[in-house]
Short mmCIF file of C-alpha atoms and ligand atoms in Angstrom, two decimals:
data_model
loop_
_atom_site.label_atom_id
_atom_site.label_comp_id
_atom_site.label_asym_id
_atom_site.label_seq_id
_atom_site.Cartn_x
_atom_site.Cartn_y
_atom_site.Cartn_z
CA GLY A 95 88.27 98.09 105.36
CA PHE A 96 84.85 98.49 107.35
CA PHE A 97 84.06 97.25 110.87
CA GLY A 98 80.17 97.14 110.14
CA LYS A 99 79.33 100.88 108.81
CA PHE A 100 82.47 102.21 110.71
CA GLY A 101 85.87 102.64 109.23
CA GLY A 102 86.33 103.18 105.47
CA SER A 103 89.01 105.33 103.60
CA PHE A 104 87.59 109.17 103.05
CA ILE A 105 90.95 110.04 101.27
CA PRO A 106 91.47 112.75 98.61
CA PRO A 107 91.48 111.15 95.15
CA MET A 108 95.09 111.72 94.97
CA LEU A 109 95.81 109.40 97.89
CA GLU A 110 93.91 106.36 96.43
CA VAL A 111 96.70 105.12 94.79
CA PRO A 112 99.30 105.21 97.70
CA PHE A 113 96.76 103.79 100.08
CA ALA A 114 96.12 101.14 98.02
CA GLU A 115 99.91 100.36 97.79
CA ILE A 116 99.86 100.18 101.48
CA THR A 117 97.00 98.07 101.69
CA LYS A 118 98.52 95.51 98.72
CA ALA A 119 102.03 95.70 100.49
CA TYR A 120 100.71 94.75 104.12
CA ASN A 121 98.50 92.11 102.85
CA ASP A 122 101.78 90.78 100.89
CA ILE A 123 103.72 90.66 103.74
CA LYS A 124 101.48 90.04 106.82
CA ASN A 125 101.62 86.28 106.29
CA SER A 126 104.84 86.13 105.07
CA PRO A 127 107.25 84.09 107.03
CA GLU A 128 110.20 86.49 106.51
CA PHE A 129 107.79 89.32 108.05
CA ILE A 130 106.78 87.00 110.58
CA GLU A 131 110.47 85.67 111.61
CA GLU A 132 111.52 89.69 111.48
CA LEU A 133 108.78 90.77 113.96
CA LYS A 134 109.53 87.76 116.08
CA TYR A 135 112.94 88.48 116.24
CA VAL A 136 112.92 92.51 117.14
CA ARG A 137 110.15 91.52 119.66
CA LYS A 138 112.42 89.33 121.29
CA HIS A 139 115.57 90.46 120.80
CA PHE A 140 115.17 94.27 120.83
CA GLN A 141 111.86 95.10 122.57
CA GLY A 142 112.26 92.74 125.07
CA ARG A 143 108.92 90.94 124.89
CA PRO A 144 107.05 89.00 126.10
CA THR A 145 106.26 91.68 128.73
CA PRO A 146 105.23 90.22 132.19
CA ILE A 147 102.17 90.20 133.95
CA SER A 148 102.11 91.39 137.50
CA PHE A 149 99.56 90.48 140.23
CA ALA A 150 99.24 93.92 142.06
CA LYS A 151 99.02 92.33 145.36
CA ASN A 152 99.04 95.43 147.48
CA LEU A 153 96.41 97.54 145.22
CA THR A 154 93.76 94.19 145.24
CA GLU A 155 94.21 94.58 148.87
CA HIS A 156 93.99 98.33 149.26
CA CYS A 157 90.51 97.57 146.94
CA GLY A 158 89.29 94.93 149.03
CA GLY A 159 87.88 93.03 145.97
CA ALA A 160 88.48 91.08 142.68
CA LYS A 161 92.42 90.56 141.93
CA ILE A 162 93.91 92.96 140.13
CA TYR A 163 96.42 92.02 137.19
CA LEU A 164 98.79 94.14 135.35
CA LYS A 165 99.90 93.38 131.39
CA ARG A 166 103.06 95.37 131.62
CA GLU A 167 103.59 97.57 128.59
CA ASP A 168 105.34 99.94 130.40
CA LEU A 169 108.22 97.43 130.57
CA ASN A 170 108.29 97.22 126.52
CA HIS A 171 110.93 99.06 124.97
CA THR A 172 110.51 103.14 125.16
CA GLY A 173 108.30 102.32 127.92
CA ALA A 174 104.70 102.14 126.22
CA HIS A 175 102.72 99.79 123.59
CA LYS A 176 103.40 101.82 120.96
CA LEU A 177 106.59 100.24 119.83
CA ASN A 178 104.41 97.19 118.72
CA HIS A 179 103.14 98.58 115.98
CA CYS A 180 105.92 100.80 115.02
CA MET A 181 108.60 98.50 114.68
CA ALA A 182 105.91 96.30 111.92
CA GLU A 183 105.06 99.65 110.31
CA VAL A 184 108.74 100.57 109.70
CA ILE A 185 109.35 97.11 108.17
CA LEU A 186 106.26 97.82 106.20
CA ALA A 187 108.02 101.07 104.78
CA LYS A 188 110.94 99.30 104.34
CA HIS A 189 109.15 96.59 102.19
CA LEU A 190 107.81 99.55 100.38
CA GLY A 191 111.25 101.08 99.63
CA LYS A 192 110.34 104.40 101.63
CA LYS A 193 112.83 106.21 102.95
CA LYS A 194 110.62 108.40 105.47
CA VAL A 195 108.08 107.91 107.94
CA ILE A 196 105.98 110.68 109.12
CA ALA A 197 103.57 110.64 112.02
CA GLU A 198 101.60 112.61 114.84
CA THR A 199 102.21 112.30 118.52
CA GLY A 200 100.58 113.63 121.42
CA ALA A 201 101.80 111.87 124.41
CA GLY A 202 105.16 111.49 122.52
CA GLN A 203 105.07 107.73 123.03
CA HIS A 204 104.03 106.79 119.69
CA GLY A 205 106.73 109.66 118.44
CA VAL A 206 109.46 108.18 120.73
CA ALA A 207 108.71 104.47 119.34
CA LEU A 208 108.46 105.81 115.66
CA ALA A 209 111.66 107.35 116.09
CA THR A 210 113.17 104.23 117.27
CA ALA A 211 112.01 102.15 115.03
CA ALA A 212 113.30 104.25 112.28
CA ALA A 213 116.99 104.71 114.01
CA TYR A 214 116.76 100.71 114.01
CA PHE A 215 115.80 100.11 110.29
CA GLY A 216 117.64 103.33 109.30
CA LEU A 217 115.04 105.53 107.83
CA GLU A 218 114.35 109.09 108.29
CA CYS A 219 111.48 109.99 110.95
CA GLU A 220 109.59 113.17 111.29
CA ILE A 221 107.11 113.65 114.02
CA HIS A 222 104.57 116.46 114.13
CA MET A 223 103.31 117.46 117.89
CA GLY A 224 101.38 120.28 118.99
CA GLU A 225 102.91 122.99 120.89
CA VAL A 226 100.76 122.18 124.17
CA ASP A 227 102.19 118.34 124.11
CA VAL A 228 105.68 119.95 123.27
CA GLU A 229 105.56 121.61 126.56
CA LYS A 230 104.23 118.80 128.10
CA GLU A 231 106.01 116.09 127.73
CA HIS A 232 108.88 117.39 127.15
CA PRO A 233 111.19 114.55 128.16
CA ASN A 234 109.64 112.38 125.26
CA VAL A 235 110.40 115.73 122.75
CA VAL A 236 114.32 115.32 123.60
CA ARG A 237 114.65 111.83 123.39
CA MET A 238 112.70 111.91 119.58
CA LYS A 239 115.78 114.33 119.01
CA ILE A 240 118.22 112.43 120.32
CA LEU A 241 117.08 109.42 118.43
CA GLY A 242 117.43 111.12 115.30
CA ALA A 243 113.87 112.13 114.63
CA LYS A 244 112.91 115.27 113.38
CA VAL A 245 110.11 117.32 115.54
CA VAL A 246 107.29 119.50 113.90
CA THR A 247 105.73 121.83 116.47
CA VAL A 248 102.23 122.53 115.90
CA THR A 249 100.64 125.85 116.29
CA ASP A 250 97.35 125.30 114.99
CA GLY A 251 94.16 125.31 116.75
CA LEU A 252 94.29 123.72 120.23
CA LYS A 253 97.83 123.02 119.59
CA THR A 254 97.26 119.22 120.85
CA LEU A 255 96.41 115.97 119.22
CA LYS A 256 94.24 116.81 116.15
CA GLU A 257 96.08 119.55 114.85
CA ALA A 258 98.86 117.21 115.14
CA VAL A 259 97.37 114.79 112.99
CA ASP A 260 95.96 117.28 110.54
CA SER A 261 99.59 118.37 110.24
CA ALA A 262 101.69 115.12 110.00
CA PHE A 263 99.06 114.25 106.89
CA GLY A 264 99.41 117.68 105.27
CA ALA A 265 103.30 116.73 105.31
CA TYR A 266 102.62 113.20 104.06
CA ILE A 267 100.45 114.28 101.02
CA GLN A 268 103.48 116.44 99.82
CA GLU A 269 106.11 113.95 99.55
CA TYR A 270 103.99 110.19 99.32
CA GLU A 271 106.30 109.01 96.80
CA GLU A 272 109.15 108.41 99.13
CA ALA A 273 107.62 108.60 102.70
CA ILE A 274 104.74 106.67 104.46
CA TYR A 275 102.64 107.94 107.12
CA CYS A 276 102.80 105.67 110.34
CA ILE A 277 99.32 106.43 112.49
CA GLY A 278 100.05 105.95 116.42
CA SER A 279 96.56 104.23 117.01
CA VAL A 280 94.12 101.91 115.25
CA VAL A 281 92.39 105.11 113.43
CA GLY A 282 92.63 106.63 110.01
CA PRO A 283 91.75 105.50 106.52
CA HIS A 284 91.73 101.72 105.92
CA PRO A 285 94.13 99.89 106.08
CA PHE A 286 95.53 101.60 109.20
CA PRO A 287 92.79 100.84 111.78
CA MET A 288 93.22 96.99 110.71
CA MET A 289 97.12 96.90 110.45
CA VAL A 290 97.45 98.33 114.17
CA ARG A 291 95.08 95.98 115.73
CA ASP A 292 97.30 93.67 113.80
CA PHE A 293 100.77 94.62 115.44
CA GLN A 294 98.96 95.19 118.77
CA SER A 295 97.48 91.93 119.10
CA VAL A 296 100.79 90.49 120.02
CA VAL A 297 99.90 92.06 123.44
CA GLY A 298 96.32 90.33 123.88
CA PHE A 299 97.89 86.83 122.34
CA GLU A 300 100.70 87.13 125.19
CA ALA A 301 98.41 87.87 127.79
CA LYS A 302 96.11 84.95 127.34
CA GLU A 303 98.85 82.42 127.65
CA GLN A 304 100.16 84.02 130.52
CA PHE A 305 97.31 84.65 132.19
CA LYS A 306 97.04 80.70 132.88
CA GLU A 307 100.37 80.81 134.73
CA HIS A 308 98.64 82.81 137.18
CA GLU A 309 94.90 81.55 137.38
CA ASN A 310 93.81 78.53 136.13
CA LYS A 311 90.83 80.35 134.32
CA LEU A 312 90.24 83.36 132.34
CA PRO A 313 90.21 87.04 133.61
CA ASP A 314 86.52 88.14 134.26
CA SER A 315 87.20 91.43 133.20
CA VAL A 316 90.14 92.81 130.75
CA VAL A 317 90.58 96.81 131.39
CA ALA A 318 92.23 99.50 128.83
CA CYS A 319 92.43 102.86 128.18
CA VAL A 320 90.77 104.34 125.36
CA GLY A 321 92.30 107.30 123.38
CA GLY A 322 92.25 105.92 119.56
CA GLY A 323 92.01 102.53 120.95
CA SER A 324 95.41 100.19 120.23
CA ASN A 325 96.03 99.05 123.28
CA ALA A 326 92.42 98.09 124.14
CA MET A 327 92.25 96.21 121.02
CA GLY A 328 95.61 94.82 121.34
CA ILE A 329 94.65 93.53 124.76
CA PHE A 330 91.06 92.46 123.56
CA ALA A 331 92.60 90.45 120.50
CA GLY A 332 93.51 87.99 123.04
CA PHE A 333 89.91 87.48 124.41
CA ILE A 334 87.73 88.95 121.88
CA ASP A 335 86.23 85.07 121.05
CA ASP A 336 86.00 84.43 124.90
CA LYS A 337 82.56 86.15 125.43
CA GLU A 338 82.51 85.39 129.14
CA VAL A 339 85.60 87.53 129.59
CA GLY A 340 84.29 91.21 129.90
CA LEU A 341 86.06 93.61 127.37
CA VAL A 342 86.13 97.35 129.04
CA GLY A 343 87.22 100.49 127.26
CA VAL A 344 88.25 103.36 129.27
CA GLU A 345 87.22 106.99 128.24
CA PRO A 346 88.78 110.22 129.92
CA LEU A 347 85.95 112.37 131.42
CA GLY A 348 88.38 114.88 131.99
CA ARG A 349 86.71 117.96 134.21
CA GLY A 350 83.59 116.58 133.57
CA SER A 351 80.60 115.56 130.92
CA LYS A 352 80.51 119.37 129.33
CA LEU A 353 81.85 119.32 125.40
CA GLY A 354 85.25 120.49 125.50
CA ASP A 355 86.10 119.12 129.23
CA HIS A 356 86.73 115.37 128.31
CA ALA A 357 87.71 113.46 125.23
CA ALA A 358 84.96 110.76 125.72
CA SER A 359 84.06 109.72 122.07
CA LEU A 360 81.84 106.78 122.54
CA THR A 361 79.91 108.03 125.94
CA TYR A 362 79.02 111.27 124.39
CA GLY A 363 79.60 111.29 120.84
CA GLU A 364 78.21 110.81 117.26
CA GLU A 365 78.51 109.07 113.95
CA GLY A 366 80.68 111.04 111.97
CA VAL A 367 84.23 111.19 109.36
CA MET A 368 87.35 112.86 110.63
CA HIS A 369 90.70 112.14 109.59
CA GLY A 370 89.93 109.59 106.95
CA PHE A 371 87.33 107.33 108.49
CA ASN A 372 84.19 107.05 109.82
CA SER A 373 83.10 106.25 113.87
CA ILE A 374 81.85 108.01 116.64
CA MET A 375 83.16 111.25 117.33
CA LEU A 376 82.91 114.42 119.37
CA LYS A 377 81.18 117.16 117.36
CA ASP A 378 80.70 121.12 117.78
CA LYS A 379 77.67 123.00 116.91
CA ASP A 380 79.11 122.99 112.91
CA GLY A 381 79.51 119.33 113.09
CA GLU A 382 83.42 119.79 113.15
CA PRO A 383 85.47 118.00 115.65
CA ALA A 384 84.89 119.32 119.01
CA PRO A 385 87.83 120.26 121.28
CA VAL A 386 88.80 117.62 123.73
CA TYR A 387 90.42 117.40 127.21
CA SER A 388 92.09 114.92 129.15
CA ILE A 389 95.03 115.39 131.49
CA GLY A 390 96.37 112.40 129.13
CA SER A 391 97.63 113.89 126.37
CA GLY A 392 97.65 110.46 124.59
CA ILE A 393 94.09 109.89 124.84
CA ASP A 394 92.52 113.80 124.45
CA TYR A 395 91.27 112.66 120.86
CA PRO A 396 88.03 113.71 119.59
CA SER A 397 87.12 110.55 117.55
CA VAL A 398 87.92 106.43 118.27
CA GLY A 399 89.09 103.60 116.19
CA PRO A 400 85.92 102.25 114.16
CA GLU A 401 86.79 98.71 115.24
CA GLN A 402 85.94 99.90 118.58
CA ALA A 403 82.95 101.77 117.81
CA TYR A 404 81.97 98.61 116.20
CA LEU A 405 82.77 96.37 119.15
CA ASN A 406 80.72 98.88 120.99
CA GLU A 407 77.78 98.94 119.09
CA THR A 408 77.23 95.11 118.93
CA GLY A 409 78.04 94.93 122.70
CA ARG A 410 81.38 93.26 122.65
CA THR A 411 82.87 96.00 124.82
CA THR A 412 81.50 98.19 127.44
CA VAL A 413 82.92 101.84 128.02
CA GLY A 414 84.16 102.76 131.51
CA LEU A 415 84.65 106.43 132.61
CA CYS A 416 87.67 108.19 134.56
CA ASP A 417 88.28 112.00 135.35
CA ASP A 418 91.28 113.36 135.86
CA LYS A 419 91.17 113.06 138.93
CA GLU A 420 90.59 109.59 139.42
CA ALA A 421 93.31 108.96 137.04
CA VAL A 422 95.70 111.28 139.33
CA ASN A 423 94.35 109.43 142.35
CA ALA A 424 95.58 105.77 140.46
CA PHE A 425 98.77 107.59 139.62
CA TYR A 426 99.87 107.80 143.10
CA ALA A 427 98.14 104.76 144.33
CA LEU A 428 100.04 102.48 141.94
CA SER A 429 103.30 104.09 142.73
CA GLN A 430 103.12 103.69 146.46
CA LEU A 431 101.74 100.70 146.40
CA GLU A 432 103.02 98.47 143.72
CA GLY A 433 106.50 100.81 143.12
CA ILE A 434 104.83 101.49 139.38
CA ILE A 435 104.66 104.69 138.24
CA PRO A 436 102.44 104.46 135.21
CA ALA A 437 101.60 106.70 132.09
CA LEU A 438 98.41 108.99 133.04
CA GLU A 439 96.66 107.57 129.95
CA SER A 440 97.41 103.96 131.77
CA ALA A 441 96.11 105.24 134.94
CA HIS A 442 92.74 105.74 133.68
CA ALA A 443 92.61 101.99 133.29
CA VAL A 444 94.14 101.36 136.84
CA ALA A 445 91.59 103.87 138.19
CA TYR A 446 88.55 101.73 136.53
CA ALA A 447 89.65 98.70 137.85
CA MET A 448 90.05 100.02 141.28
CA LYS A 449 86.58 101.00 141.31
CA ILE A 450 85.06 97.86 140.07
CA ALA A 451 87.32 95.68 141.89
CA LYS A 452 85.49 97.42 144.81
CA THR A 453 82.24 95.80 143.63
CA MET A 454 83.55 91.93 142.86
CA ASP A 455 84.20 89.07 144.52
CA LYS A 456 88.02 88.33 145.80
CA ASP A 457 88.23 85.58 143.82
CA GLN A 458 87.41 87.47 140.56
CA THR A 459 89.99 88.54 138.35
CA ILE A 460 90.52 92.02 136.36
CA LEU A 461 93.48 92.25 133.99
CA VAL A 462 94.43 95.82 132.95
CA ASN A 463 96.66 96.77 130.31
CA LEU A 464 99.31 98.80 131.76
CA SER A 465 99.81 100.63 128.64
CA GLY A 466 102.92 102.82 129.29
CA ARG A 467 105.32 104.27 132.08
CA GLY A 468 104.90 107.72 133.82
CA ASP A 469 108.34 109.08 133.54
CA LYS A 470 107.12 111.53 130.91
CA ASP A 471 104.54 112.72 133.29
CA ILE A 472 106.15 112.89 136.72
CA ASP A 473 107.13 116.69 136.40
CA PHE A 474 103.25 117.97 135.49
CA VAL A 475 101.62 115.62 137.73
CA VAL A 476 104.07 116.69 140.67
CA ASP A 477 103.98 120.52 140.08
CA ASN A 478 99.97 120.55 139.53
CA HIS A 479 98.74 117.68 142.01
CA PRO A 480 101.01 117.68 145.36
CA ILE A 481 102.47 114.03 146.06
CA PRO A 482 99.53 112.43 148.85
C1 LIG B 56 101.14 105.34 127.26
C2 LIG B 56 100.01 105.49 126.43
N1 LIG B 56 98.70 104.67 126.86
C3 LIG B 56 97.94 104.87 126.29
C4 LIG B 56 97.64 106.13 125.25
C5 LIG B 56 96.03 106.03 124.29
O1 LIG B 56 96.64 105.61 122.72
P1 LIG B 56 95.52 104.13 122.12
O2 LIG B 56 96.15 103.16 123.08
O3 LIG B 56 95.71 104.05 120.56
O4 LIG B 56 94.17 104.50 122.93
C6 LIG B 56 98.84 106.81 124.49
C7 LIG B 56 98.64 107.21 123.10
N2 LIG B 56 99.69 108.20 122.91
C8 LIG B 56 99.83 108.29 121.68
C9 LIG B 56 101.49 109.54 121.58
O5 LIG B 56 102.05 108.53 122.89
O6 LIG B 56 101.33 109.79 120.43
C10 LIG B 56 98.92 109.32 121.10
O7 LIG B 56 98.88 110.39 121.76
C11 LIG B 56 98.92 109.72 119.58
C12 LIG B 56 99.38 108.74 119.08
C13 LIG B 56 97.30 109.82 119.06
C14 LIG B 56 99.86 106.70 125.23
O8 LIG B 56 100.87 107.09 125.08
#
């Protein structure tokens, strides 16, 4: 369960057996025809896959350089890429005979996606969410409840993502016989980073095929925002072996480079273990996870997936930065130029693509993973950043 020195499974001894069971069950089913068929079925007939790739013609002309293409995970059912791993996680839960799924959420997209998958497959769902995010992503909280999930509001610490993970994991430890933890990104102890990356790889495989319909060559650059790294790993999966394709993970610079003002783990972090895995994380002076901030609730996480850390260390991927201002600018630019309102998290990838497009030739191409739609963010953005 390691990616170089990153990853692993740093869990309390009492969880060793349950996690071994999850790992074994996943290895048993991942290549089974039944699992593959069931996943293909729900992706086509329930999620509405494949999602299209859209050429952002007006945004391209606005930037005046490389052609910008968007992989439309905002059109995936529930409005983000998260359902790609949630449906598979709940199929695994069913296979393990579990009655209940437990998870954290920050932006609420993972929470909504897991509640959706749990409703579809008939399992109980419990989502832990920081009080700050419950306020900010209110539409998603209402959706989770309508879908039948129990939402636990977390009021510890900064009341955002890290605390939600701590709280959800604590709840899971109390009932690991009949419940399973369904993590929301390529983070956590082995086997989660591998599993979630596998479940998200459908995005990259689709994109590689679809891109040929637009251009008879591979994209020069594939760009995705990075919170834990699941939407990035998903689209990278389609191009990882094509060394000529640049893979860029965009980290949130928030209000600036001072610790506490951003969540750019790979850019400013150092090696460390949190939430059961070793990766590159932002630490405070006591070596604990540092407070982090981003306008995007889904990307304000003080660590990053271990595979992401490994790919960055080996140079296969590079890291881009985008601050709050650039993200809001991209949020409005995509809306007004292309008629697509992006999630604030995804707007970080769009902003970075806009930045590099200007420096590239007109026959070069950038493929952005548009990880989600912005319905959850519209009130917050309009209230805090007047419509230009
Ligand atoms: C639309 C959208 N785009 C990107 C992200 C960042 O998550 P990754 O793709 O795993 O880096 C997110 C992350 N959202 C999670 C959530 O909705 O709960 C996140 O907050 C937690 C699972 C960590 C997202 O909602």
